[in-house]
PDB file of C-alpha atoms in Angstrom:
ATOM      1  CA  MET A   1      16.758  11.813 -13.982  1.00 71.00           C
ATOM      2  CA  ARG A   2      15.647   8.347 -15.120  1.00 81.00           C
ATOM      3  CA  ARG A   3      15.518   7.245 -11.473  1.00 78.00           C
ATOM      4  CA  LEU A   4      13.183  10.129 -10.665  1.00 79.00           C
ATOM      5  CA  ALA A   5      10.941   9.294 -13.614  1.00 84.00           C
ATOM      6  CA  VAL A   6      10.694   5.664 -12.454  1.00 84.00           C
ATOM      7  CA  ALA A   7       9.953   6.793  -8.890  1.00 80.00           C
ATOM      8  CA  SER A   8       7.216   9.106 -10.169  1.00 83.00           C
ATOM      9  CA  LEU A   9       5.705   6.327 -12.266  1.00 88.00           C
ATOM     10  CA  ARG A  10       5.706   3.963  -9.286  1.00 86.00           C
ATOM     11  CA  MET A  11       4.022   6.640  -7.176  1.00 86.00           C
ATOM     12  CA  PHE A  12       1.404   7.166  -9.900  1.00 91.00           C
ATOM     13  CA  LEU A  13       0.655   3.436 -10.235  1.00 88.00           C
ATOM     14  CA  GLN A  14       0.637   2.725  -6.496  1.00 86.00           C
ATOM     15  CA  CYS A  15      -1.818   5.518  -5.773  1.00 87.00           C
ATOM     16  CA  ALA A  16      -4.013   4.539  -8.732  1.00 89.00           C
ATOM     17  CA  ALA A  17      -4.124   0.964  -7.405  1.00 86.00           C
ATOM     18  CA  GLY A  18      -4.901   2.245  -3.918  1.00 84.00           C
ATOM     19  CA  CYS A  19      -7.833   4.187  -5.304  1.00 85.00           C
ATOM     20  CA  CYS A  20      -9.159   1.121  -7.091  1.00 81.00           C
ATOM     21  CA  THR A  21      -8.980  -1.143  -4.058  1.00 80.00           C
ATOM     22  CA  GLY A  22      -9.483   1.155  -1.103  1.00 79.00           C
ATOM     23  CA  ASN A  23     -12.572   2.896  -2.363  1.00 77.00           C
ATOM     24  CA  PHE A  24     -14.382  -0.332  -3.169  1.00 84.00           C
ATOM     25  CA  LEU A  25     -13.376  -2.423  -0.166  1.00 88.00           C
ATOM     26  CA  VAL A  26     -16.394  -1.312   1.844  1.00 90.00           C
ATOM     27  CA  LEU A  27     -18.742  -2.205  -1.010  1.00 90.00           C
ATOM     28  CA  TYR A  28     -17.091  -5.588  -1.422  1.00 91.00           C
ATOM     29  CA  LEU A  29     -17.330  -6.362   2.283  1.00 94.00           C
ATOM     30  CA  GLU A  30     -20.991  -5.341   2.245  1.00 94.00           C
ATOM     31  CA  HIS A  31     -21.517  -7.621  -0.752  1.00 93.00           C
ATOM     32  CA  ARG A  32     -19.954 -10.464   1.254  1.00 94.00           C
ATOM     33  CA  GLY A  33     -22.680 -10.024   3.887  1.00 94.00           C
ATOM     34  CA  LEU A  34     -20.905  -8.078   6.603  1.00 95.00           C
ATOM     35  CA  ASP A  35     -22.906  -5.439   8.434  1.00 95.00           C
ATOM     36  CA  GLN A  36     -21.769  -1.837   8.886  1.00 96.00           C
ATOM     37  CA  LYS A  37     -20.348  -2.449  12.367  1.00 97.00           C
ATOM     38  CA  GLU A  38     -18.178  -5.329  11.142  1.00 97.00           C
ATOM     39  CA  ILE A  39     -16.999  -3.344   8.138  1.00 95.00           C
ATOM     40  CA  GLY A  40     -16.152  -0.438  10.446  1.00 96.00           C
ATOM     41  CA  ILE A  41     -14.078  -2.739  12.655  1.00 97.00           C
ATOM     42  CA  ILE A  42     -12.120  -4.050   9.668  1.00 95.00           C
ATOM     43  CA  VAL A  43     -11.568  -0.675   8.007  1.00 94.00           C
ATOM     44  CA  GLY A  44     -11.220   1.453  11.143  1.00 95.00           C
ATOM     45  CA  LEU A  45      -9.440  -0.887  13.539  1.00 96.00           C
ATOM     46  CA  VAL A  46      -7.979  -4.045  12.010  1.00 95.00           C
ATOM     47  CA  SER A  47      -6.363  -2.397   8.974  1.00 94.00           C
ATOM     48  CA  PRO A  48      -4.796   0.568  10.810  1.00 95.00           C
ATOM     49  CA  VAL A  49      -3.426  -1.670  13.577  1.00 97.00           C
ATOM     50  CA  ALA A  50      -2.009  -4.098  11.000  1.00 96.00           C
ATOM     51  CA  THR A  51      -0.336  -1.194   9.198  1.00 95.00           C
ATOM     52  CA  MET A  52       0.975   0.243  12.456  1.00 96.00           C
ATOM     53  CA  LEU A  53       2.594  -3.092  13.293  1.00 97.00           C
ATOM     54  CA  GLY A  54       3.626  -4.162   9.791  1.00 96.00           C
ATOM     55  CA  ALA A  55       5.286  -1.019   8.436  1.00 94.00           C
ATOM     56  CA  PRO A  56       8.030  -0.786  11.085  1.00 95.00           C
ATOM     57  CA  LEU A  57       8.701  -4.519  10.893  1.00 95.00           C
ATOM     58  CA  TRP A  58       9.017  -4.573   7.102  1.00 94.00           C
ATOM     59  CA  THR A  59      11.180  -1.456   6.981  1.00 92.00           C
ATOM     60  CA  TRP A  60      13.387  -2.863   9.769  1.00 95.00           C
ATOM     61  CA  LEU A  61      13.838  -6.063   7.743  1.00 93.00           C
ATOM     62  CA  SER A  62      14.660  -3.963   4.698  1.00 92.00           C
ATOM     63  CA  ASP A  63      17.338  -2.120   6.643  1.00 91.00           C
ATOM     64  CA  CYS A  64      18.753  -5.344   8.114  1.00 94.00           C
ATOM     65  CA  PHE A  65      19.109  -7.067   4.746  1.00 94.00           C
ATOM     66  CA  ARG A  66      19.854  -3.874   2.781  1.00 92.00           C
ATOM     67  CA  MET A  67      17.339  -4.851   0.124  1.00 91.00           C
ATOM     68  CA  PRO A  68      14.719  -2.084   0.038  1.00 89.00           C
ATOM     69  CA  MET A  69      13.430  -2.724  -3.472  1.00 87.00           C
ATOM     70  CA  ALA A  70      13.155  -6.484  -2.962  1.00 92.00           C
ATOM     71  CA  THR A  71      11.398  -5.929   0.377  1.00 92.00           C
ATOM     72  CA  MET A  72       8.950  -3.494  -1.169  1.00 89.00           C
ATOM     73  CA  VAL A  73       8.165  -5.863  -4.052  1.00 90.00           C
ATOM     74  CA  LEU A  74       7.809  -8.823  -1.676  1.00 92.00           C
ATOM     75  CA  SER A  75       5.464  -6.811   0.541  1.00 91.00           C
ATOM     76  CA  LEU A  76       3.400  -5.771  -2.468  1.00 88.00           C
ATOM     77  CA  VAL A  77       3.157  -9.317  -3.864  1.00 92.00           C
ATOM     78  CA  LEU A  78       2.341 -10.941  -0.513  1.00 94.00           C
ATOM     79  CA  GLY A  79      -0.183  -8.240   0.370  1.00 90.00           C
ATOM     80  CA  SER A  80      -1.871  -8.529  -3.023  1.00 90.00           C
ATOM     81  CA  ALA A  81      -2.072 -12.304  -2.632  1.00 94.00           C
ATOM     82  CA  GLY A  82      -3.589 -11.779   0.803  1.00 92.00           C
ATOM     83  CA  TYR A  83      -6.223  -9.407  -0.536  1.00 90.00           C
ATOM     84  CA  ALA A  84      -7.028 -11.906  -3.289  1.00 91.00           C
ATOM     85  CA  ALA A  85      -7.388 -14.602  -0.615  1.00 94.00           C
ATOM     86  CA  VAL A  86     -10.214 -12.594   0.961  1.00 91.00           C
ATOM     87  CA  MET A  87     -12.370 -13.738  -1.975  1.00 91.00           C
ATOM     88  CA  PHE A  88     -11.902 -17.382  -1.024  1.00 94.00           C
ATOM     89  CA  VAL A  89     -12.501 -17.360   2.733  1.00 95.00           C
ATOM     90  CA  PRO A  90     -15.929 -18.093   4.216  1.00 94.00           C
ATOM     91  CA  SER A  91     -18.283 -15.119   4.420  1.00 91.00           C
ATOM     92  CA  ALA A  92     -17.904 -14.863   8.182  1.00 94.00           C
ATOM     93  CA  PHE A  93     -16.599 -11.789   9.939  1.00 96.00           C
ATOM     94  CA  PRO A  94     -13.729 -13.472  11.850  1.00 96.00           C
ATOM     95  CA  TRP A  95     -12.333 -15.072   8.695  1.00 96.00           C
ATOM     96  CA  ILE A  96     -12.580 -11.961   6.564  1.00 96.00           C
ATOM     97  CA  ALA A  97     -11.162  -9.737   9.331  1.00 96.00           C
ATOM     98  CA  ALA A  98      -8.208 -12.082   9.904  1.00 97.00           C
ATOM     99  CA  VAL A  99      -7.319 -12.432   6.221  1.00 96.00           C
ATOM    100  CA  ALA A 100      -7.831  -8.721   5.459  1.00 94.00           C
ATOM    101  CA  GLY A 101      -5.729  -7.783   8.502  1.00 96.00           C
ATOM    102  CA  GLY A 102      -3.017 -10.215   7.447  1.00 96.00           C
ATOM    103  CA  ALA A 103      -3.023  -8.834   3.919  1.00 94.00           C
ATOM    104  CA  THR A 104      -2.751  -5.291   5.242  1.00 94.00           C
ATOM    105  CA  PHE A 105       0.120  -6.347   7.513  1.00 96.00           C
ATOM    106  CA  LEU A 106       1.934  -7.945   4.577  1.00 94.00           C
ATOM    107  CA  ARG A 107       1.419  -4.915   2.342  1.00 92.00           C
ATOM    108  CA  ALA A 108       2.269  -2.341   5.009  1.00 93.00           C
ATOM    109  CA  ALA A 109       5.803  -1.660   3.746  1.00 90.00           C
ATOM    110  CA  VAL A 110       4.843  -0.418   0.319  1.00 90.00           C
ATOM    111  CA  ASP A 111       3.841   3.189   1.055  1.00 89.00           C
ATOM    112  CA  PRO A 112       6.684   4.156   3.411  1.00 90.00           C
ATOM    113  CA  MET A 113       9.254   2.408   1.239  1.00 89.00           C
ATOM    114  CA  LEU A 114       7.921   4.070  -1.888  1.00 87.00           C
ATOM    115  CA  ASP A 115       8.286   7.458  -0.198  1.00 87.00           C
ATOM    116  CA  SER A 116      11.801   6.463   0.820  1.00 86.00           C
ATOM    117  CA  ALA A 117      12.626   5.451  -2.753  1.00 84.00           C
ATOM    118  CA  VAL A 118      11.514   8.857  -4.017  1.00 85.00           C
ATOM    119  CA  THR A 119      13.551  10.755  -1.424  1.00 86.00           C
ATOM    120  CA  SER A 120      16.577   8.526  -2.147  1.00 85.00           C
ATOM    121  CA  ALA A 121      16.243   9.207  -5.870  1.00 83.00           C
ATOM    122  CA  LEU A 122      16.084  12.934  -5.133  1.00 86.00           C
ATOM    123  CA  ALA A 123      19.228  12.721  -3.016  1.00 87.00           C
ATOM    124  CA  LEU A 124      21.119  10.708  -5.667  1.00 86.00           C
ATOM    125  CA  GLN A 125      20.240  13.256  -8.314  1.00 85.00           C
ATOM    126  CA  LYS A 126      21.195  16.079  -5.929  1.00 88.00           C
ATOM    127  CA  VAL A 127      17.701  17.505  -6.136  1.00 85.00           C
ATOM    128  CA  PRO A 128      16.721  19.425  -2.975  1.00 88.00           C
ATOM    129  CA  LEU A 129      14.362  17.427  -0.774  1.00 82.00           C
ATOM    130  CA  ASN A 130      11.915  20.320  -0.705  1.00 85.00           C
ATOM    131  CA  HIS A 131      11.078  19.251  -4.292  1.00 84.00           C
ATOM    132  CA  TYR A 132       9.592  16.001  -2.947  1.00 86.00           C
ATOM    133  CA  GLY A 133       6.070  17.350  -3.403  1.00 87.00           C
ATOM    134  CA  ARG A 134       6.612  17.690  -7.147  1.00 84.00           C
ATOM    135  CA  TYR A 135       7.181  13.941  -7.389  1.00 82.00           C
ATOM    136  CA  ARG A 136       4.563  13.017  -4.799  1.00 85.00           C
ATOM    137  CA  LEU A 137       2.097  14.932  -6.943  1.00 88.00           C
ATOM    138  CA  PHE A 138       2.177  12.009  -9.391  1.00 88.00           C
ATOM    139  CA  GLY A 139       0.529   9.909  -6.684  1.00 88.00           C
ATOM    140  CA  GLY A 140      -2.315  12.392  -6.447  1.00 90.00           C
ATOM    141  CA  VAL A 141      -2.640  12.447 -10.220  1.00 93.00           C
ATOM    142  CA  GLY A 142      -2.724   8.627 -10.269  1.00 91.00           C
ATOM    143  CA  TRP A 143      -5.471   8.622  -7.655  1.00 90.00           C
ATOM    144  CA  GLY A 144      -7.446  11.211  -9.607  1.00 91.00           C
ATOM    145  CA  VAL A 145      -7.074   9.424 -12.940  1.00 92.00           C
ATOM    146  CA  ALA A 146      -8.168   6.114 -11.415  1.00 90.00           C
ATOM    147  CA  ALA A 147     -11.103   7.705  -9.602  1.00 87.00           C
ATOM    148  CA  GLY A 148     -12.210   9.461 -12.765  1.00 87.00           C
ATOM    149  CA  GLY A 149     -11.894   6.269 -14.778  1.00 85.00           C
ATOM    150  CA  LEU A 150     -13.824   4.198 -12.262  1.00 79.00           C
ATOM    151  CA  GLY A 151     -16.587   6.726 -11.847  1.00 69.00           C
TER     152      GLY A 151
END
């Protein structure tokens, strides 16, 4: 059961962090001087395409090297460093779009691998997979707690 508790805590923290960053990205990009069209391109095109390309690549690498936890942590660290790098690039759309897209690509493995970790923990504990929602609920609670705390 310890494995399930850790998986639930990771889900809680990951979703809380996603709430903190995702909800304020548009405001930050606006603060950096991008107009609504440029922000829409980054949020609605660049980020989804980077995720669509990055998630299968990262999870394939994880399967090849049989190191899912290390791959997930590496993806999280590299993606976080990429998002931090957005603060240091020139306030020009091409630079911000490229760095934000790269950061999203690097971080793309975290969500699918976190879901995989939860389902693996359920299987190891011989908990039916239809109980997945009970553990995924901690992600929703994390999002709600962070949103409530941030206002």
